[in-house]
mmCIF file of N, CA and C in Angstrom:
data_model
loop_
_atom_site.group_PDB
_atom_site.id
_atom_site.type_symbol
_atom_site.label_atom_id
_atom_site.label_comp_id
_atom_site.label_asym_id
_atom_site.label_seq_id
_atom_site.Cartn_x
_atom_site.Cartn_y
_atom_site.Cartn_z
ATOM 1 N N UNK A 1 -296.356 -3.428 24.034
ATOM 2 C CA UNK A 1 -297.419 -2.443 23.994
ATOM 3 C C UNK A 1 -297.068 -1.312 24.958
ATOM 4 N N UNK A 2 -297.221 0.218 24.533
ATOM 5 C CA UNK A 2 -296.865 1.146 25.512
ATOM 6 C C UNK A 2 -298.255 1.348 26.622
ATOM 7 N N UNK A 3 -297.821 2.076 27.508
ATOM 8 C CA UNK A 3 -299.158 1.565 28.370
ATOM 9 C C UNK A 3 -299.983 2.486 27.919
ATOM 10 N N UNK A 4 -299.899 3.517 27.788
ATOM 11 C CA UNK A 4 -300.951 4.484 26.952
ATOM 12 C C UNK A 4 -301.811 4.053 26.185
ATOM 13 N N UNK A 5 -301.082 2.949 25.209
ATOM 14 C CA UNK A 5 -301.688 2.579 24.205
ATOM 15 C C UNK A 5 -303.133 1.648 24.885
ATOM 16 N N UNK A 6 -302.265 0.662 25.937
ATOM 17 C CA UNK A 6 -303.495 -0.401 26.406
ATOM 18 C C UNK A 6 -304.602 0.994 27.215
ATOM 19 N N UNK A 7 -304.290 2.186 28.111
ATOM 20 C CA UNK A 7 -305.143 2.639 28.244
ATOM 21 C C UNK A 7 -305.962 3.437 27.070
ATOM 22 N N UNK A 8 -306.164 4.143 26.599
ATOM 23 C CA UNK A 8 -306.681 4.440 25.401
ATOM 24 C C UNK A 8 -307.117 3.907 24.339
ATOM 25 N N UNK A 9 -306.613 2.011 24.080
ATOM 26 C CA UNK A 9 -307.422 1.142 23.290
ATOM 27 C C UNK A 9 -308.070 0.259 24.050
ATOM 28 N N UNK A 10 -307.855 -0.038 25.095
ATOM 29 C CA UNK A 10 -308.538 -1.220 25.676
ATOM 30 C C UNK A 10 -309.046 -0.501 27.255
ATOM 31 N N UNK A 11 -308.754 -0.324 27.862
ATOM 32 C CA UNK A 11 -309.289 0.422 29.376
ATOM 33 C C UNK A 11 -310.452 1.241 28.810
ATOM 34 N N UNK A 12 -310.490 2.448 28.251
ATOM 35 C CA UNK A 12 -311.239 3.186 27.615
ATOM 36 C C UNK A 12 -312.605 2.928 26.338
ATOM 37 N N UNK A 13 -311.981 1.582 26.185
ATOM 38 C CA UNK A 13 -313.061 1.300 24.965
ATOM 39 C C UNK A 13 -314.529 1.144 24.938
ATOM 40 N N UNK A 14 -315.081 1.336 24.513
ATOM 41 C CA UNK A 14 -316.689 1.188 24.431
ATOM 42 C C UNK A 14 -316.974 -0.328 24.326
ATOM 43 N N UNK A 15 -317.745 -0.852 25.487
ATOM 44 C CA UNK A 15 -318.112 -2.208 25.936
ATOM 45 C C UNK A 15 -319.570 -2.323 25.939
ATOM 46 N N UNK A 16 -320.060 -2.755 24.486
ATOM 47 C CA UNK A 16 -321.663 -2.971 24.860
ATOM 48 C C UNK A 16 -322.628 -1.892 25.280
ATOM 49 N N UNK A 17 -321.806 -0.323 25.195
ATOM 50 C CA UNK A 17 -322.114 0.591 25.387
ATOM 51 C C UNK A 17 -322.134 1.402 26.680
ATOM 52 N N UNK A 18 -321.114 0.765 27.287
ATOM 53 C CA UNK A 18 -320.305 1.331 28.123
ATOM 54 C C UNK A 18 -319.070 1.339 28.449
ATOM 55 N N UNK A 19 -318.500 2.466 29.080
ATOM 56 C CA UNK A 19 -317.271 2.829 29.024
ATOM 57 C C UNK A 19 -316.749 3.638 30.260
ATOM 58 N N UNK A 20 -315.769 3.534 30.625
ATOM 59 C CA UNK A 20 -315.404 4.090 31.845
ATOM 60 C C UNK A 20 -314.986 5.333 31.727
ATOM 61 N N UNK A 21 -315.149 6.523 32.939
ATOM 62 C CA UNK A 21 -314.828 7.670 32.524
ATOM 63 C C UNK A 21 -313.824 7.889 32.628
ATOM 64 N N UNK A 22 -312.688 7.233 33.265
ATOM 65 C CA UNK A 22 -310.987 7.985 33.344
ATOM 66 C C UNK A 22 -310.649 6.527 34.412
ATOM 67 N N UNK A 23 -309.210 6.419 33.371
ATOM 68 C CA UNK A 23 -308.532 4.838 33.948
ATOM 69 C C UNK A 23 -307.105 5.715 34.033
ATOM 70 N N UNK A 24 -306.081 5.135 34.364
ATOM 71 C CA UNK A 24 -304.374 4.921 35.178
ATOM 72 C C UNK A 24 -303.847 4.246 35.295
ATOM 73 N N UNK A 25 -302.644 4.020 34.772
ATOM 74 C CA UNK A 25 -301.970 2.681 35.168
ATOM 75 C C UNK A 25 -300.727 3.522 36.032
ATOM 76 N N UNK A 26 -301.068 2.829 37.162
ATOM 77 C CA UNK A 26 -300.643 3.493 38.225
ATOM 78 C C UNK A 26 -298.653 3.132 39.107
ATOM 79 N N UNK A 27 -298.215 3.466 38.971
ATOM 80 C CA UNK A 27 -296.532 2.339 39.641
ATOM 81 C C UNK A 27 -296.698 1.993 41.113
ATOM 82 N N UNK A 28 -295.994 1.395 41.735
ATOM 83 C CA UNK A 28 -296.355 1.293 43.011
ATOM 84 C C UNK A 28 -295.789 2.298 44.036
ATOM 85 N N UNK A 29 -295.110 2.822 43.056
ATOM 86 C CA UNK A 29 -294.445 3.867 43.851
ATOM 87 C C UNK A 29 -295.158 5.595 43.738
ATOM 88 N N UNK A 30 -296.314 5.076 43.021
ATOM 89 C CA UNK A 30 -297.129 6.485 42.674
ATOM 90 C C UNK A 30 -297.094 7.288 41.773
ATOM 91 N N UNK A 31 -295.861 6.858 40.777
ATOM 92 C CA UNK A 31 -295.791 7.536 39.708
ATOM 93 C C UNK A 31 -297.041 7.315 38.887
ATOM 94 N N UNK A 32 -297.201 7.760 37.716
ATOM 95 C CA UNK A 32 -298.510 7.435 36.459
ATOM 96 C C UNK A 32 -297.612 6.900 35.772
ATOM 97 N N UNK A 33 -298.154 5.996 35.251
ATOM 98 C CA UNK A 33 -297.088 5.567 33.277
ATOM 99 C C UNK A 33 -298.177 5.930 32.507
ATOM 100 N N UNK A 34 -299.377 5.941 32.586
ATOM 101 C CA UNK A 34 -300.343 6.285 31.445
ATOM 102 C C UNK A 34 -301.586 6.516 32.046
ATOM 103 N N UNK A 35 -302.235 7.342 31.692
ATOM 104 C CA UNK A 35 -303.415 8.083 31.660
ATOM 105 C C UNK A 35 -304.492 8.481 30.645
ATOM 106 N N UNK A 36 -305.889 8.564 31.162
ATOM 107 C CA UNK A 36 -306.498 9.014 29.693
ATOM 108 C C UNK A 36 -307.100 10.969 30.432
ATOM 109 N N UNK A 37 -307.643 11.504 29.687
ATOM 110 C CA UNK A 37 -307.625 12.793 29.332
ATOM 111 C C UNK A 37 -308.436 13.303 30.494
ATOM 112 N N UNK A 38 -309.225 12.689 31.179
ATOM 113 C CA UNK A 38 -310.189 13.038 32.182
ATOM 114 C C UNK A 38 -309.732 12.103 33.634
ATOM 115 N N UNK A 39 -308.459 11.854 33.353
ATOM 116 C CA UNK A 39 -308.056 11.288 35.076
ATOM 117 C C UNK A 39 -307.935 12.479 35.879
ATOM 118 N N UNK A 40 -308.712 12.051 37.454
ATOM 119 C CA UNK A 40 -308.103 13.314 38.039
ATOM 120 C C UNK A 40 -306.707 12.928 38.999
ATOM 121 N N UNK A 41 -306.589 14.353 39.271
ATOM 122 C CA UNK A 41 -305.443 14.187 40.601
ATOM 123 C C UNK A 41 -305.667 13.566 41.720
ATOM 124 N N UNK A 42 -305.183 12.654 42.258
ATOM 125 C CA UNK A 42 -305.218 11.894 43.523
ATOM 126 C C UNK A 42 -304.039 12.355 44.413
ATOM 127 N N UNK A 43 -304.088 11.892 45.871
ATOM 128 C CA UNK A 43 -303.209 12.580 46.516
ATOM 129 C C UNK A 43 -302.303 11.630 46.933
ATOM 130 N N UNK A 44 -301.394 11.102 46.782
ATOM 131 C CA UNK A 44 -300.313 10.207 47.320
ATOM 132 C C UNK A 44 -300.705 9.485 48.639
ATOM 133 N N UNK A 45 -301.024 10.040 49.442
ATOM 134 C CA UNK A 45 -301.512 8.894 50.413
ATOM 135 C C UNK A 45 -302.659 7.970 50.105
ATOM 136 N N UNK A 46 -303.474 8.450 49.286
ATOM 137 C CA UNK A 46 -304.677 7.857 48.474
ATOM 138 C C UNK A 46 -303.793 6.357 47.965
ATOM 139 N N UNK A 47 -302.565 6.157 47.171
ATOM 140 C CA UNK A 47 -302.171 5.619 46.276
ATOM 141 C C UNK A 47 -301.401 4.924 47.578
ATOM 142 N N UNK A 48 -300.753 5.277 48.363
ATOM 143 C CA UNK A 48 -300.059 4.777 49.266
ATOM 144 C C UNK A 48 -300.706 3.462 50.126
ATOM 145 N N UNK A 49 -302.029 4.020 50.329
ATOM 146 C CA UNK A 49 -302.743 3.303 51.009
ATOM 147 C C UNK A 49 -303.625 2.135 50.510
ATOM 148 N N UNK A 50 -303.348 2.276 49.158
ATOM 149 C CA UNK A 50 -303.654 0.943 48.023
ATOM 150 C C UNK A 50 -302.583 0.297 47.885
ATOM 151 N N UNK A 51 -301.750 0.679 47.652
ATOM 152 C CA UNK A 51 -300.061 -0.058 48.154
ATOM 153 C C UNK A 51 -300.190 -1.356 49.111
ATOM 154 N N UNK A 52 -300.474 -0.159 49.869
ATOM 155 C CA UNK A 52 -300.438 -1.149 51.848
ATOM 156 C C UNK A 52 -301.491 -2.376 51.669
ATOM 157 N N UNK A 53 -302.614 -1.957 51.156
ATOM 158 C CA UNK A 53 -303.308 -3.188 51.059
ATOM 159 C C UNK A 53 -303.169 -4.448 50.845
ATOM 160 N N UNK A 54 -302.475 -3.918 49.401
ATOM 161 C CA UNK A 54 -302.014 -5.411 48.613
ATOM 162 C C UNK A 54 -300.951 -5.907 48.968
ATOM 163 N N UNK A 55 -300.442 -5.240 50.106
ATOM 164 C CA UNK A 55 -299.331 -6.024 51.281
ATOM 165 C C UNK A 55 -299.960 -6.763 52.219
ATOM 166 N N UNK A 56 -300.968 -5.844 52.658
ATOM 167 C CA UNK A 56 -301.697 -6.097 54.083
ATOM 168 C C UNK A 56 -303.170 -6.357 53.445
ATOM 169 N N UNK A 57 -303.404 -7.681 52.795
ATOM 170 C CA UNK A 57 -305.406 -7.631 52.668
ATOM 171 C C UNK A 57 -305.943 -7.056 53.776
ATOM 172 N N UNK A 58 -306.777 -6.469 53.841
ATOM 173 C CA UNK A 58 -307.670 -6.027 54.757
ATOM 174 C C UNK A 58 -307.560 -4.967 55.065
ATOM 175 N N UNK A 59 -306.226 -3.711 55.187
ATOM 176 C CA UNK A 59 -306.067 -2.887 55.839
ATOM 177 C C UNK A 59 -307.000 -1.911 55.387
ATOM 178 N N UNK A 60 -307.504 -1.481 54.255
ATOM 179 C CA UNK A 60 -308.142 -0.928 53.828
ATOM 180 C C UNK A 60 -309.780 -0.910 54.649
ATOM 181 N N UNK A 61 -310.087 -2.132 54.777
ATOM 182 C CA UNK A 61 -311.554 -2.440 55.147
ATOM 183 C C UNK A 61 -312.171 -1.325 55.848
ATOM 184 N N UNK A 62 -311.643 -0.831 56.872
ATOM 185 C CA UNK A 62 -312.154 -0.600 57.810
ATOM 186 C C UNK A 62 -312.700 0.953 57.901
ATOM 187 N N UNK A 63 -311.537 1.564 57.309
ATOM 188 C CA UNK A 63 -311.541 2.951 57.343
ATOM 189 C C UNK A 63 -312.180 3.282 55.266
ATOM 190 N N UNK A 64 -311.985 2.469 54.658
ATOM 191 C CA UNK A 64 -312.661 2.934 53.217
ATOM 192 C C UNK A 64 -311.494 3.390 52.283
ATOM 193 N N UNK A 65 -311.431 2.771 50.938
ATOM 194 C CA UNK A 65 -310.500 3.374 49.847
ATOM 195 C C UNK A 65 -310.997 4.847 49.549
ATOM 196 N N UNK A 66 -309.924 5.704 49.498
ATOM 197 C CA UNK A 66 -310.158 6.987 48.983
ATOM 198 C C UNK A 66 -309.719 6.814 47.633
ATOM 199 N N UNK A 67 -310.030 7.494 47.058
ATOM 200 C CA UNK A 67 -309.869 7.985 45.675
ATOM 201 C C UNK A 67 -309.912 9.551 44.815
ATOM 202 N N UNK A 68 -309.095 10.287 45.099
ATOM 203 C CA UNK A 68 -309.820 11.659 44.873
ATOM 204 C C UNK A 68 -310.762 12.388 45.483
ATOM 205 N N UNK A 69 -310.505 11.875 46.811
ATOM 206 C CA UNK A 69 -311.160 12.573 48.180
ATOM 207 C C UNK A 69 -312.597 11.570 47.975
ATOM 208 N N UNK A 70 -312.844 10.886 47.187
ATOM 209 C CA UNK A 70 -314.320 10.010 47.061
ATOM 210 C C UNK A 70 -313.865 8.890 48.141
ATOM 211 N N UNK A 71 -315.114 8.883 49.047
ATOM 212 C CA UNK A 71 -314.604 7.658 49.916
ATOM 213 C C UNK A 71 -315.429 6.146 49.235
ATOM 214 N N UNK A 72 -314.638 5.011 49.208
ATOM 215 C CA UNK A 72 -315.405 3.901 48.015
ATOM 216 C C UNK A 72 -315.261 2.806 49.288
ATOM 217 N N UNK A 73 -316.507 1.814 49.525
ATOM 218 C CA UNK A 73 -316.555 1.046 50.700
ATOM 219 C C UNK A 73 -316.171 -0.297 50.123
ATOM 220 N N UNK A 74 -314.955 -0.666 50.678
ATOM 221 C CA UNK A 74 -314.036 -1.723 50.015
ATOM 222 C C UNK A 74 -315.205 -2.985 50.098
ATOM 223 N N UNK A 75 -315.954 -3.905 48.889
ATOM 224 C CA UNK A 75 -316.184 -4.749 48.937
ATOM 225 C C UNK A 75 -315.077 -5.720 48.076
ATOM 226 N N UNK A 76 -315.597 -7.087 47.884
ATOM 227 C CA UNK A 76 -315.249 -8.884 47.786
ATOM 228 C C UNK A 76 -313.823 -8.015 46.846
ATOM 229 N N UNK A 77 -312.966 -8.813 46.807
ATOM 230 C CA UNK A 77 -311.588 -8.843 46.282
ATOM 231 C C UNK A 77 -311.013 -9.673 46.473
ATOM 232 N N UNK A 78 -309.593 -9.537 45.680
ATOM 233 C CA UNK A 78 -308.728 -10.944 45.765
ATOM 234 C C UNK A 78 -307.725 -10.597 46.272
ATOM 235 N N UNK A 79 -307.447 -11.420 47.587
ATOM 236 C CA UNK A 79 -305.998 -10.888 48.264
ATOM 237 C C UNK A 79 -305.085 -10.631 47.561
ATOM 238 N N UNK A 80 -304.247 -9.412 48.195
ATOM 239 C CA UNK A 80 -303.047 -9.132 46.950
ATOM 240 C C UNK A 80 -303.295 -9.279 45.079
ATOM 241 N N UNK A 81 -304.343 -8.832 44.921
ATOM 242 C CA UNK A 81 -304.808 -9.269 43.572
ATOM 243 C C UNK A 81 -305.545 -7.850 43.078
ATOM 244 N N UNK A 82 -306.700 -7.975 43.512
ATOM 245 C CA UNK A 82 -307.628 -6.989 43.322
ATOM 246 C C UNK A 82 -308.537 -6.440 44.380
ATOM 247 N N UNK A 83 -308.635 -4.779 44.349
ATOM 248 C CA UNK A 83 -309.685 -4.316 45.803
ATOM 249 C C UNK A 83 -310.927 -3.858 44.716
ATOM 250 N N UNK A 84 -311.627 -4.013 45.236
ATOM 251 C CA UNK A 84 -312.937 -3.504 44.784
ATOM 252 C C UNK A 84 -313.661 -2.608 45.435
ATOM 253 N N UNK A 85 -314.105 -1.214 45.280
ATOM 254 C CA UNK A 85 -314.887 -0.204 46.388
ATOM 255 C C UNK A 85 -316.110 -0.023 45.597
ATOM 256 N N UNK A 86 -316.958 -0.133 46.311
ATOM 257 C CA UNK A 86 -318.185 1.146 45.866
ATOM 258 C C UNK A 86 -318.073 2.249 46.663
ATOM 259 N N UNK A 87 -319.066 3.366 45.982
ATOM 260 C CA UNK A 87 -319.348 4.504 46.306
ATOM 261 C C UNK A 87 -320.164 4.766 47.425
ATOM 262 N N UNK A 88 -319.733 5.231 48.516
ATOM 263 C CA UNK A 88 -320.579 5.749 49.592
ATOM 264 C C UNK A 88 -321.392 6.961 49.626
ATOM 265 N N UNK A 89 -322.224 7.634 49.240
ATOM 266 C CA UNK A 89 -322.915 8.915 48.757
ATOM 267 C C UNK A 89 -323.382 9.476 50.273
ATOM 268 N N UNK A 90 -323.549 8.833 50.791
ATOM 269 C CA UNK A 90 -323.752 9.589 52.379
ATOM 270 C C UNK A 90 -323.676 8.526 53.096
ATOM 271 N N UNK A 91 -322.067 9.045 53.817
ATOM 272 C CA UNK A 91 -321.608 8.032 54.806
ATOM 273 C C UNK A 91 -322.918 7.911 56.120
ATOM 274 N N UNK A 92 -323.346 9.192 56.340
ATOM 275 C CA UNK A 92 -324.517 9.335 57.913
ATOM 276 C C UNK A 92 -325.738 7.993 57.536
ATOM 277 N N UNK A 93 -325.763 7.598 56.434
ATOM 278 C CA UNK A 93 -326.943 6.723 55.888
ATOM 279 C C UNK A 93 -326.857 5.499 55.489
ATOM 280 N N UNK A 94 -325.281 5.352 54.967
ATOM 281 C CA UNK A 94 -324.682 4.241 54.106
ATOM 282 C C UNK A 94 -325.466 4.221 53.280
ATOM 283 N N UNK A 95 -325.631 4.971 52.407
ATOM 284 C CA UNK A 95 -326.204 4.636 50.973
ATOM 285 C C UNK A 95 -325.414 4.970 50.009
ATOM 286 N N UNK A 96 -325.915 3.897 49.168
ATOM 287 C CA UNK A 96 -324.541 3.255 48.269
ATOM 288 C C UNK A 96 -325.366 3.275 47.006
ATOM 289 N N UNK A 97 -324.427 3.792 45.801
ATOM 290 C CA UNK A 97 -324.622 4.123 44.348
ATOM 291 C C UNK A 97 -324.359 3.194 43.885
ATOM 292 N N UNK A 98 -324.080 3.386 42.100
ATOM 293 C CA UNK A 98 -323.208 2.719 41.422
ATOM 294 C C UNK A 98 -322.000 2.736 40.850
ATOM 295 N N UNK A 99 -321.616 3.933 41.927
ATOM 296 C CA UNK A 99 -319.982 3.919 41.157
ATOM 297 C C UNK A 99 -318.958 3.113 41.949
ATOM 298 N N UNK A 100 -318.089 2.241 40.960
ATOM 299 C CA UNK A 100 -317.390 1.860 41.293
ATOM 300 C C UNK A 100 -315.950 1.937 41.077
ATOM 301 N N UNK A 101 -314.995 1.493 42.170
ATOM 302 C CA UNK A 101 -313.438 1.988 42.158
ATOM 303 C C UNK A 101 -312.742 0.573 42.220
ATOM 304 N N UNK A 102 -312.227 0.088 41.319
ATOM 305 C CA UNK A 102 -310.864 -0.726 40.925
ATOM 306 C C UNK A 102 -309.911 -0.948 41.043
ATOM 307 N N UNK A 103 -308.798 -1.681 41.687
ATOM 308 C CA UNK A 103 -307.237 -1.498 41.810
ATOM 309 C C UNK A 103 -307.451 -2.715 41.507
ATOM 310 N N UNK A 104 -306.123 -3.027 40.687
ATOM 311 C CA UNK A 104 -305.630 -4.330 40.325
ATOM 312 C C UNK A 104 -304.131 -4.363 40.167
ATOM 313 N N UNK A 105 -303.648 -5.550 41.181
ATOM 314 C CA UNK A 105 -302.352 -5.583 40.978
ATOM 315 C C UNK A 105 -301.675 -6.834 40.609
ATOM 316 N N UNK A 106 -301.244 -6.825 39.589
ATOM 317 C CA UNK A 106 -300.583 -7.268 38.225
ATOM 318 C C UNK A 106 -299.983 -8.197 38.775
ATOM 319 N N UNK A 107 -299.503 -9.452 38.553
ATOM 320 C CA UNK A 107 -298.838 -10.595 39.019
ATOM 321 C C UNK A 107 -297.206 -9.482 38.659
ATOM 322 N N UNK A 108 -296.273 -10.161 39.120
ATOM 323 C CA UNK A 108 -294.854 -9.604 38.952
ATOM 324 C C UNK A 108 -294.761 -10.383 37.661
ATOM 325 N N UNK A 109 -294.068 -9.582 36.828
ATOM 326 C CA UNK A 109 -293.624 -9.888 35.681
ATOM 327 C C UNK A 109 -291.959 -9.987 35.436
ATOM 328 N N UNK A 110 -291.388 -10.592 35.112
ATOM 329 C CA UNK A 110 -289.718 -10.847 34.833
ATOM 330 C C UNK A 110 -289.161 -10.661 33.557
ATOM 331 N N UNK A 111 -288.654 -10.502 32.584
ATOM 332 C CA UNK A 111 -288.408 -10.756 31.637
ATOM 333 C C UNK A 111 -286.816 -11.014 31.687
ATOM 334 N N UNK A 112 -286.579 -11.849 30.915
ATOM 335 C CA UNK A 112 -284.944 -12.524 30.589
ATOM 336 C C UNK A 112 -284.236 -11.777 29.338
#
């Protein structure tokens, strides 16, 4: 499957009547392999620092996943697996929305 394809048939799809607004399948090195039409630009340290995580659980915690300058307050995840953020809408208050931010990193794959 090209990755485009899984983003645009399956990332993107309409679920029960919802759907996400813009997914990435992201390299670890920051490149994109696939995108849908409304991803925005992120800034390399953004991506860098999701990297580090899934080296380092926790590093993230403290200071907050960025995402496109959105700061997302890292909740429950799976070490080296998956980070999970919500949306901080005013850090002075901590009040917290419903948007949420995703990284998932893929078991290593091999092929022979």
């Amino acid at each position: 499957m090209l990755w485009q394809t899984c983003v645009d048939e399956h990332l993107m799809c309409d679920v029960d009547g919802f759907h996400l607004t813009a997914s990435a399948i992201i390299d670890l090195d920051g490149s994109i392999s696939a995108q849908s039409a409304a991803f925005p630009q992120f800034k390399p340290k953004e991506i860098a620092n999701i990297v580090k995580d899934f080296d380092e659980p926790g590093f993230l915690a403290p200071t907050g996943l960025y995402l496109v300058g959105t700061k997302y307050m890292v909740i429950q995840g799976e070490p080296g697996a998956m980070i999970r953020g919500k949306e901080v809408l005013c850090p002075a208050l901590s009040k917290i929305c419903d948007s949420y931010a995703k990284c998932w990193h893929p078991p290593r794959l091999s092929f022979k």
